[in-house]
mmCIF file of C-alpha atoms and ligand atoms in Angstrom:
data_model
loop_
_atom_site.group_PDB
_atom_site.id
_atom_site.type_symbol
_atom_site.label_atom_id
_atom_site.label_comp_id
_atom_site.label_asym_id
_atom_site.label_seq_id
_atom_site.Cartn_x
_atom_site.Cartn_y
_atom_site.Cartn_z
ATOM 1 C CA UNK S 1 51.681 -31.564 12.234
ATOM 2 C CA UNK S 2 49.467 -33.899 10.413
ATOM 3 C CA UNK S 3 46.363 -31.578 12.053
ATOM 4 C CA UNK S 4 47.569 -28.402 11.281
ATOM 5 C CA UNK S 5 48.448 -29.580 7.449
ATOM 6 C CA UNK S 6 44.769 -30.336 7.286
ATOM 7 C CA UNK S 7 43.570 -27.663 8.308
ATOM 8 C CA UNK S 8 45.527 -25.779 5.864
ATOM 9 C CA UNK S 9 44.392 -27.800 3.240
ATOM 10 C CA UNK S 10 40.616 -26.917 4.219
ATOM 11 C CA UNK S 11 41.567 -23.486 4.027
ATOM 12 C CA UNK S 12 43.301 -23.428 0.761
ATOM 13 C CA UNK S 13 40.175 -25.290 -0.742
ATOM 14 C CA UNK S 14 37.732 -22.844 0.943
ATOM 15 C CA UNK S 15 37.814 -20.069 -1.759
ATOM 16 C CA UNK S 16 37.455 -23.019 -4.578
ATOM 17 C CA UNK S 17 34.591 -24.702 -3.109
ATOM 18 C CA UNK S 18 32.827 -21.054 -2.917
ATOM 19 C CA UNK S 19 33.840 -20.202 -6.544
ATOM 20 C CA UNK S 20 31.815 -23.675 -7.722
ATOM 21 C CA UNK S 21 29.029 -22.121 -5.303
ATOM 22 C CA UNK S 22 28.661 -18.981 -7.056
ATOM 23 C CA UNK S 23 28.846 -20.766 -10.674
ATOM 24 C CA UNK S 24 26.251 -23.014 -9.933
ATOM 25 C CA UNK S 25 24.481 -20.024 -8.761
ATOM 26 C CA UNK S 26 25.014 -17.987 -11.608
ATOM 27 C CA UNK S 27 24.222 -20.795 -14.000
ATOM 28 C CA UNK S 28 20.703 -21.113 -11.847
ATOM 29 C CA UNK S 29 19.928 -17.394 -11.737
ATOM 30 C CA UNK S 30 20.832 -17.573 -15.721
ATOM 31 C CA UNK S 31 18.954 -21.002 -15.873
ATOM 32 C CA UNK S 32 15.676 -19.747 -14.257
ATOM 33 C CA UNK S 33 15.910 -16.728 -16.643
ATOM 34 C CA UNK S 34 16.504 -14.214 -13.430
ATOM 35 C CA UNK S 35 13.112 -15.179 -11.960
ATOM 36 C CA UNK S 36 15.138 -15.974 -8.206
ATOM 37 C CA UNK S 37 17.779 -13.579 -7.295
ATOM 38 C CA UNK S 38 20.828 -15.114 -4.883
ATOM 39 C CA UNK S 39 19.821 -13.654 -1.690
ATOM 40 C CA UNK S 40 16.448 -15.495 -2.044
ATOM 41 C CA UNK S 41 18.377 -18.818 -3.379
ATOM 42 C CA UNK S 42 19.943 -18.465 0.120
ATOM 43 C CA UNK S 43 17.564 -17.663 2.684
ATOM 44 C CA UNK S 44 15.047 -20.312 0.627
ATOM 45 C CA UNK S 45 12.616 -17.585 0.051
ATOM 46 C CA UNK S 46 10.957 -17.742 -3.830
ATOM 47 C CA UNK S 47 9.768 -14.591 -3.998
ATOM 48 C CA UNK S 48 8.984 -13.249 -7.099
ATOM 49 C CA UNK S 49 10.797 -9.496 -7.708
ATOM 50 C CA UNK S 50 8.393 -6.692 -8.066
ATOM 51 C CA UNK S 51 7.717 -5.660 -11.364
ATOM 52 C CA UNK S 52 8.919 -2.826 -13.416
ATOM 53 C CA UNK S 53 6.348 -0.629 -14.022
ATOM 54 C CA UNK S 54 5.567 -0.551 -18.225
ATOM 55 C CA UNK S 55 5.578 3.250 -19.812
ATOM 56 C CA UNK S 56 1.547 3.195 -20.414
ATOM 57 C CA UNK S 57 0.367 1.639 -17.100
ATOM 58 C CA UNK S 58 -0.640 2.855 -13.701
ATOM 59 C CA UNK S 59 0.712 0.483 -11.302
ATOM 60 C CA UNK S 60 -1.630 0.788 -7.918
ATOM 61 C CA UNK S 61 0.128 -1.449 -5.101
ATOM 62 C CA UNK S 62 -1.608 -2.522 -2.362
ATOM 63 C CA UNK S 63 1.167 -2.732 0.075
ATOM 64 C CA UNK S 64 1.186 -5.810 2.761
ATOM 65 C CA UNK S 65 1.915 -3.800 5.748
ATOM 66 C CA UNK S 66 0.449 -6.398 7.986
ATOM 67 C CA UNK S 67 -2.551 -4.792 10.503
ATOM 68 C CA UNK S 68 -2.488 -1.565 8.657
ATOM 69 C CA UNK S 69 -3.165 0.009 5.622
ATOM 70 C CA UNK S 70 -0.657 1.588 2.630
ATOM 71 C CA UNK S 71 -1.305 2.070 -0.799
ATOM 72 C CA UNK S 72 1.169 3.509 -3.158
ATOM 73 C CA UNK S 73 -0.228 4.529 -6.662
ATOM 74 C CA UNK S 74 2.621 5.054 -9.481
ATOM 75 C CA UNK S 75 0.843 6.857 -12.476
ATOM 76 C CA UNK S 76 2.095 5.891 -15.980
ATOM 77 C CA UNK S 77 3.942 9.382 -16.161
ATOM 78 C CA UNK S 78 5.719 8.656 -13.132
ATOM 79 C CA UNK S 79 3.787 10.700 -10.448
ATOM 80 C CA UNK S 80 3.723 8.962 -7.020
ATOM 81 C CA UNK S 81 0.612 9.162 -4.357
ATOM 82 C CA UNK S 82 0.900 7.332 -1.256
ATOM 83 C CA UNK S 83 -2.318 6.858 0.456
ATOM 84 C CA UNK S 84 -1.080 5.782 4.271
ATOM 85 C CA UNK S 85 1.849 3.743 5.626
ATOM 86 C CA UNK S 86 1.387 1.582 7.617
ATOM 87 C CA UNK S 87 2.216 1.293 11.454
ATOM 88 C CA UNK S 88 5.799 2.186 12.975
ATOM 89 C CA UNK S 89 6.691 -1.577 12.902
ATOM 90 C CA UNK S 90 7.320 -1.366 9.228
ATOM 91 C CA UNK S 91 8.214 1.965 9.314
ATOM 92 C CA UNK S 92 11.545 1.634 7.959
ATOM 93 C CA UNK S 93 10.824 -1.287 5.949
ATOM 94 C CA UNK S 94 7.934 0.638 3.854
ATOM 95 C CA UNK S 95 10.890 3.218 3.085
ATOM 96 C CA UNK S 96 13.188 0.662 2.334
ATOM 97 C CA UNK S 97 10.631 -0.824 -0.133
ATOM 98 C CA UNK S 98 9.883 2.467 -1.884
ATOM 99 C CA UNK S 99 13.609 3.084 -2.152
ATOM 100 C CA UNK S 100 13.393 -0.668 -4.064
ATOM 101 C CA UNK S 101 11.080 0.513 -6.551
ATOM 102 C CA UNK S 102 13.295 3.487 -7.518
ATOM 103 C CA UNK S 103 11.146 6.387 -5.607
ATOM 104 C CA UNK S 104 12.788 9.375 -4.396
ATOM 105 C CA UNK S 105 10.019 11.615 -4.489
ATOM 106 C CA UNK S 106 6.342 11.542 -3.848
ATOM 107 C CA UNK S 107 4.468 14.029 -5.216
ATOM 108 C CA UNK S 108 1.051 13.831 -2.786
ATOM 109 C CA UNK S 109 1.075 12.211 0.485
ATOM 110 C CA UNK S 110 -2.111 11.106 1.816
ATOM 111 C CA UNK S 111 -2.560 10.391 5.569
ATOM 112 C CA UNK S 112 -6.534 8.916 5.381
ATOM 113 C CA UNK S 113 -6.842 9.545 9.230
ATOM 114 C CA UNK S 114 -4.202 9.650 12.569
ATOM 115 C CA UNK S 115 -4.531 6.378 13.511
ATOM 116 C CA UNK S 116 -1.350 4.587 13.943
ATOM 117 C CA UNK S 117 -1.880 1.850 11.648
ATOM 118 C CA UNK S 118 -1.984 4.195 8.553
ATOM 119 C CA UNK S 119 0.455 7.153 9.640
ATOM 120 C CA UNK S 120 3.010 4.921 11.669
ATOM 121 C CA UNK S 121 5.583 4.502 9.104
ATOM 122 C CA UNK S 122 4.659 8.393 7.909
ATOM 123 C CA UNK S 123 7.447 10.164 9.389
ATOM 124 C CA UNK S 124 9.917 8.474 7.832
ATOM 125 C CA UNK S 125 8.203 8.773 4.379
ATOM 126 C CA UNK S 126 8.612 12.873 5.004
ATOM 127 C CA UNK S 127 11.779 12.490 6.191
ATOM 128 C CA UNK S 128 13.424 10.306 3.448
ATOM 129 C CA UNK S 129 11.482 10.740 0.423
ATOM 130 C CA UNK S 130 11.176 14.367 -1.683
ATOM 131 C CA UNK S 131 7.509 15.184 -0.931
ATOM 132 C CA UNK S 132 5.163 17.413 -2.948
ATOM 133 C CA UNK S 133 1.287 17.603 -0.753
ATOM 134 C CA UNK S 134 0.122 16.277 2.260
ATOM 135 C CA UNK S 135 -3.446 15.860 2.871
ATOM 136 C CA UNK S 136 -4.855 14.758 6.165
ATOM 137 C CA UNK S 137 -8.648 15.053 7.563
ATOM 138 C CA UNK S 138 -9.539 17.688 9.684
ATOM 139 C CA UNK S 139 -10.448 16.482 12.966
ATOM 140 C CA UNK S 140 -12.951 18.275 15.558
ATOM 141 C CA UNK S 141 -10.509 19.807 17.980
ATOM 142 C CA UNK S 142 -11.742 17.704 20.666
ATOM 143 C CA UNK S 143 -10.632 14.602 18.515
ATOM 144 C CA UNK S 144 -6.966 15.958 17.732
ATOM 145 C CA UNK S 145 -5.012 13.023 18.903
ATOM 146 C CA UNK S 146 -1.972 13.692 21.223
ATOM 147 C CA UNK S 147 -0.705 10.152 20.857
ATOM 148 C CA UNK S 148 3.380 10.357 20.077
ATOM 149 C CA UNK S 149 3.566 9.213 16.506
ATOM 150 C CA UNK S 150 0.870 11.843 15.231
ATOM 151 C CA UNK S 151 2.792 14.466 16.904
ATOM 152 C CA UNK S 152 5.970 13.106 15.861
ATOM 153 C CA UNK S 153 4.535 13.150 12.246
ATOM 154 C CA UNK S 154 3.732 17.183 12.899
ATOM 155 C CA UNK S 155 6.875 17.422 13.946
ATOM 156 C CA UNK S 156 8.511 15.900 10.889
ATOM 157 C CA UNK S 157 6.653 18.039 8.544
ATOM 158 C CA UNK S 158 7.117 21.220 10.027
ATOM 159 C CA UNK S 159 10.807 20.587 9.808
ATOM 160 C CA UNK S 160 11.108 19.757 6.572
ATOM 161 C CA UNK S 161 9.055 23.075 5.726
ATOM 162 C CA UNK S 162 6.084 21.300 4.308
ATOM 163 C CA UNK S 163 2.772 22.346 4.817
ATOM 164 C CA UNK S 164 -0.547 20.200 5.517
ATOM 165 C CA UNK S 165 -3.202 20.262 3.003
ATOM 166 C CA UNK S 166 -7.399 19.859 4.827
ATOM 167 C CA UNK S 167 -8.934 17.571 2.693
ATOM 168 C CA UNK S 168 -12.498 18.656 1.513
ATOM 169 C CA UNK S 169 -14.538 16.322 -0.223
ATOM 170 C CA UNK S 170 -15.071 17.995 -3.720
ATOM 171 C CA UNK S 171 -11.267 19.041 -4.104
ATOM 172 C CA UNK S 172 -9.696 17.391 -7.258
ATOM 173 C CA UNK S 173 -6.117 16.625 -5.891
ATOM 174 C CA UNK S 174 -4.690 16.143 -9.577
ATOM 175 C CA UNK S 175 -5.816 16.096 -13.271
ATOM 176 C CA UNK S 176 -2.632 15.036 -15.709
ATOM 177 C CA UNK S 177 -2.631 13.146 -18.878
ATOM 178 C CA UNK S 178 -5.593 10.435 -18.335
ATOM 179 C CA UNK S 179 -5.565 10.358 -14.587
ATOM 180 C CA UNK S 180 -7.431 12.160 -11.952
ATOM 181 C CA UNK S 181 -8.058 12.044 -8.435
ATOM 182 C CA UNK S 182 -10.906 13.068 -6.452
ATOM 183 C CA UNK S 183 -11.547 13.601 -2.510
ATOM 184 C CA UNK S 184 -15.026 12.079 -1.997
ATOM 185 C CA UNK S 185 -14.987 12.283 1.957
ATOM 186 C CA UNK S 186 -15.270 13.767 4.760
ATOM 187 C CA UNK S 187 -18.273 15.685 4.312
ATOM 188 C CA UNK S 188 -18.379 16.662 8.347
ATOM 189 C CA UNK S 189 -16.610 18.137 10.231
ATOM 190 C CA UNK S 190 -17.607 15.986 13.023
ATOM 191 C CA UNK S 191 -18.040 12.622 13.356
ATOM 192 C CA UNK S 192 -18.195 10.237 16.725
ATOM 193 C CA UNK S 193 -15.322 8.048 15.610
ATOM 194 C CA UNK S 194 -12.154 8.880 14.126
ATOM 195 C CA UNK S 195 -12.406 6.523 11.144
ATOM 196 C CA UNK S 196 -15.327 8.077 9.643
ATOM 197 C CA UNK S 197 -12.968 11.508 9.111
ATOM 198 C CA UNK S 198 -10.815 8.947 6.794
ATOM 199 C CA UNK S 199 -10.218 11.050 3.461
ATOM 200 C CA UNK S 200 -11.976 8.728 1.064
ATOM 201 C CA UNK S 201 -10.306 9.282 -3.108
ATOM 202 C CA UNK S 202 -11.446 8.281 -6.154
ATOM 203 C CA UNK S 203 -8.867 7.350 -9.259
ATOM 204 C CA UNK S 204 -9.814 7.607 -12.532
ATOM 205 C CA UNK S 205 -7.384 6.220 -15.375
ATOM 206 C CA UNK S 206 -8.735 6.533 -19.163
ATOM 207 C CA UNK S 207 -12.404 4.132 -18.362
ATOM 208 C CA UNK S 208 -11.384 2.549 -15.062
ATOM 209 C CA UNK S 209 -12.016 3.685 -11.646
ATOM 210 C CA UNK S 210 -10.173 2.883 -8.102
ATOM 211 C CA UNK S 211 -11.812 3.883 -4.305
ATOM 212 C CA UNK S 212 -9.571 4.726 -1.374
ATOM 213 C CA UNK S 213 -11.809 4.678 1.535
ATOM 214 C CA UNK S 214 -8.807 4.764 4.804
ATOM 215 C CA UNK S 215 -11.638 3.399 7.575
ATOM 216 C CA UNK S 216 -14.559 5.432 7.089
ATOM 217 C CA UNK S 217 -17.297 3.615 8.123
ATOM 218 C CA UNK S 218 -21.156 3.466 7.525
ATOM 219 C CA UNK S 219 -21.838 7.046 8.248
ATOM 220 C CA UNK S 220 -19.801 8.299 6.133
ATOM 221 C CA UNK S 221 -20.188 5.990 3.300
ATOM 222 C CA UNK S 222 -24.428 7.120 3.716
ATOM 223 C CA UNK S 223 -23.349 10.910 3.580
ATOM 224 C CA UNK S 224 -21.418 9.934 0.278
ATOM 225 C CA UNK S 225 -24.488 8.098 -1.299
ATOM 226 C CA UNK S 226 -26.449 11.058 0.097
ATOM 227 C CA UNK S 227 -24.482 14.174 -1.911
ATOM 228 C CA UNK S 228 -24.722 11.812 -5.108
ATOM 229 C CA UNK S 229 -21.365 11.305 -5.161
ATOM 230 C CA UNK S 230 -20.659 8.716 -8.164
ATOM 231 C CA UNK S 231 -18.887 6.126 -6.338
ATOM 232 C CA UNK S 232 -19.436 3.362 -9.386
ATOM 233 C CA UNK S 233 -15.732 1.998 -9.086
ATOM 234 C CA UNK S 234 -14.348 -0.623 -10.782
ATOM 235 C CA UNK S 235 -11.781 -1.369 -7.959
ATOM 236 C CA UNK S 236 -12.746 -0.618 -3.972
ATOM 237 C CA UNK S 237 -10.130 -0.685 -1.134
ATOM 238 C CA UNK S 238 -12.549 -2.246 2.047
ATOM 239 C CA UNK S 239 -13.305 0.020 4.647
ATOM 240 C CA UNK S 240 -11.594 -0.556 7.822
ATOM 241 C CA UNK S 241 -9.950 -3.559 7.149
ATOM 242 C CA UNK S 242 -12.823 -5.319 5.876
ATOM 243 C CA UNK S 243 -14.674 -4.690 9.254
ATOM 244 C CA UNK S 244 -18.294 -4.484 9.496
ATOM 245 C CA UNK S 245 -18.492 -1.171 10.865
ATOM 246 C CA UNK S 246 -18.212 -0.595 7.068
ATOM 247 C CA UNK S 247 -19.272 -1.257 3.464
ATOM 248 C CA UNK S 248 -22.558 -1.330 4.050
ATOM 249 C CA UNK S 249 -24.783 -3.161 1.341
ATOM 250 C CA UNK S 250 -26.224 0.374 -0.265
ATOM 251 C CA UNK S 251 -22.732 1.486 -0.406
ATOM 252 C CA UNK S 252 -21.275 -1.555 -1.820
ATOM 253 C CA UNK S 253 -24.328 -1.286 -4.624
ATOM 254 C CA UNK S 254 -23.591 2.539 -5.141
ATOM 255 C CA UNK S 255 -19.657 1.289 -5.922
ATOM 256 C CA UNK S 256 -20.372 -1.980 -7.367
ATOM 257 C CA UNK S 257 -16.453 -3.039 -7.644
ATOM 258 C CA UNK S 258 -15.437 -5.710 -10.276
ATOM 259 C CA UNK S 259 -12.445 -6.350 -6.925
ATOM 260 C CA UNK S 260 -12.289 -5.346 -3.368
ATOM 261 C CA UNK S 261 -8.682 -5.406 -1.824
ATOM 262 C CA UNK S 262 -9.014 -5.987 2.158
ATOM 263 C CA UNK S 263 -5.658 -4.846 3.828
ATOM 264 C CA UNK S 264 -5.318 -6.740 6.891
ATOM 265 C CA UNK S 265 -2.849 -8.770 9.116
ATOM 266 C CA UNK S 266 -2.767 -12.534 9.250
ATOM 267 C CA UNK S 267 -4.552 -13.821 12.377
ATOM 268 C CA UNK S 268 -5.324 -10.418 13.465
ATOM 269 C CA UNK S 269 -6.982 -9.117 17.112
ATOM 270 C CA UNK S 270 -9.744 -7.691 15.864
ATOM 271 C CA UNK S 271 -11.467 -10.774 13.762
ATOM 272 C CA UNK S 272 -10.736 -8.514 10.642
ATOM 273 C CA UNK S 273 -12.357 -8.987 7.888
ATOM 274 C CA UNK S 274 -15.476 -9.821 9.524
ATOM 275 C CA UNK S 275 -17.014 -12.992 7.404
ATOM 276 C CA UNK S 276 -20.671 -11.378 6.641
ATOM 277 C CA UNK S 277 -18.477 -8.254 5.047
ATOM 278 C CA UNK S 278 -16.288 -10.967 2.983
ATOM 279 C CA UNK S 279 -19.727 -12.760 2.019
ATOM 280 C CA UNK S 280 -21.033 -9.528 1.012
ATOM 281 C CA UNK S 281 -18.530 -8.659 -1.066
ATOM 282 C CA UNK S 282 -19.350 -12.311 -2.818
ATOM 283 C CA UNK S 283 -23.143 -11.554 -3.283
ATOM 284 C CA UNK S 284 -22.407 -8.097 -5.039
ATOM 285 C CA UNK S 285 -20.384 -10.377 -7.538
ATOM 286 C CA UNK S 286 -16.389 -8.513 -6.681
ATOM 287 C CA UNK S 287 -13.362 -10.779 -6.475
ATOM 288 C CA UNK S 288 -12.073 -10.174 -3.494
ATOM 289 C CA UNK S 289 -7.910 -9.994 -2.932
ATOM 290 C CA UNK S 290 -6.715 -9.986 0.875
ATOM 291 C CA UNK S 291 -3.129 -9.219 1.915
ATOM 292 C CA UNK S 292 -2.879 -11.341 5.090
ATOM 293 C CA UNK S 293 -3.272 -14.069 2.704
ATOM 294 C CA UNK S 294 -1.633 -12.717 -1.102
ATOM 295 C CA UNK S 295 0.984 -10.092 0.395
ATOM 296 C CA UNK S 296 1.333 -7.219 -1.400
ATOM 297 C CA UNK S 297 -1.117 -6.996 -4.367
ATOM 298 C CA UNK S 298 -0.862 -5.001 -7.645
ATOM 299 C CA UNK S 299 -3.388 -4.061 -9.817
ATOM 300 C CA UNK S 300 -2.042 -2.371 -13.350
ATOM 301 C CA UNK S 301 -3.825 -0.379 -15.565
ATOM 302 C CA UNK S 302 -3.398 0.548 -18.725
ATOM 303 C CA UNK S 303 -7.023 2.844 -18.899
ATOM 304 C CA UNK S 304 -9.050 0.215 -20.555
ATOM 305 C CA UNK S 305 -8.305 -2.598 -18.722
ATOM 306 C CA UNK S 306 -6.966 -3.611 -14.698
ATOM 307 C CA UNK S 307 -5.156 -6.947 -14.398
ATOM 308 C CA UNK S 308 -3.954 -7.925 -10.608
ATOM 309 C CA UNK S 309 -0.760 -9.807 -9.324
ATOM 310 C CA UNK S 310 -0.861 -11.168 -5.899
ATOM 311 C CA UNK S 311 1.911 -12.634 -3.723
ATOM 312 C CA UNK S 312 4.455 -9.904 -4.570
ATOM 313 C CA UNK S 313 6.947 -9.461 -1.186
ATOM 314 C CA UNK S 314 5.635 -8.255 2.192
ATOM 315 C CA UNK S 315 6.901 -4.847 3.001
HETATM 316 ZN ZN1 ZN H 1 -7.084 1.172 10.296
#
């Protein structure tokens, strides 16, 4: 009797002691100015929330997809570009994300090259997001992969209806307002690795410039300097991960970046990004920003100037 009137008691208090909970909550949340929300209060995570983009800036996130590579551009007039996405083991979590910052459609898609770590999470950007263009490299047809996710990509776009756009260096994907975008690469139309057919972009907003580069590597990067491409960027995306097989010194002088982002995945099996290519980047006088160690990293530009956040959430 005495044990079941406890346990009655408990019960009865149970909804009171979870009211005091959630005002000592709310007062926090209201305390720390909204800065934590409550899920983060509870699983002990302070992560910052990702910031709402301001009317006159282009946002450029440099999305922490771990060993992979995703970069999603939001222009100040609300235009989307999504250069890669990552492998398939953040495949739903990259949509999820995107879904966070409001997007439901994105108006070009671009897949840099068929390796998994950049299209892995690209079927389910066709298949829950609005899309406008896709643009992916032509490959030699001895090169077409036949690994599952590419084809399962194919297969996502052709039933949606969409079409696949070859990239050819020259082709200016969009000119709106102050913004532009350029394809720079490939210049082939065959190379002896599958990274070098990685559709390399330039972004111009008002005076500053950004460089997409997917994982082309050195011979690529010489045909680029060799066509007199201007590459003079103010912000560069490393090659490959920040592997060695790329950004090669002349290169790096021919872009001379104020910032070079390396998207890469903590402790990684492949040494990425090789230290003489993170030195390098040091001697040419860039700030470098990695996302195995800052997470996802924005830059914002308002076409005169480019400040970066770092540590904004994971995908
Ligand atoms: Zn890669």
């Amino acid at each position: 009797m005495a044990a079941k009137r406890m346990r009655k008691s408990l019960h009865s208090r149970r909804p009171w002691i979870a009211i005091s909970i959630a005002l000592v909550l709310a007062f926090f949340g209201w305390y720390t100015g909204g800065k934590f929300s409550f899920d983060e209060i509870f699983s002990g995570i302070q992560q910052t929330s990702l910031p709402l983009q301001g009317e006159d800036e282009t946002f450029v996130y440099y999305l922490d997809v771990g060993q992979g590579d995703s970069e999603l551009i939001r222009l100040s007039n609300g235009t989307n570009i999504l250069i890669d996405a990552g492998t398939g083991s953040t495949s739903e979590a990259l949509s999820r994300y995107l879904k966070n910052l409001s997007i439901d459609k994105i108006e070009y898609v671009i897949a840099t090259h068929p390796h998994e770590d950049h299209i892995g999470g690209m079927k389910d950007i066709v298949e829950n997001f609005e899309i406008g263009s896709i643009y992916m490299p032509k490959v030699a047809d001895s090169q077409v992969p036949t690994s599952k996710v590419y084809e399962n990509l194919l297969g996502a776009i052709d039933e949606k209806g969409l079409g696949i756009t070859a990239a050819t260096a020259g082709t200016i994907i969009f000119e709106q307002d102050d913004a532009r975008m350029e394809i720079l690469a490939p210049n082939s139309e065959e190379y002896s690795d599958l990274n070098s057919y990685s559709i390399v972009t330039k972004l111009t907003v008002g005076e500053k410039t950004f460089l997409f580069t997917g994982d082309a590597e050195s011979d690529s990067e010489d045909e680029m300097i060799e066509l007199g491409y201007d590459l003079d960027a103010d912000v560069l995306k490393a090659g490959h991960h920040g592997s060695s097989t790329s950004s090669s010194l002349p290169f790096l002088q021919a872009v001379s970046p104020q910032a070079v982002i390396i998207s890469c995945g903590a402790g990684n099996d492949y040494g990425h990004p090789h230290k003489e290519v993170v030195d390098r980047f040091t001697e040419i006088g860039a700030a470098v920003y990695r996302t195995d160690l800052q997470g996802t990293i924005l830059a914002r530009c308002d076409g005169s100037s480019i400040t970066f956040e770092t540590d904004l959430p994971s995908v």
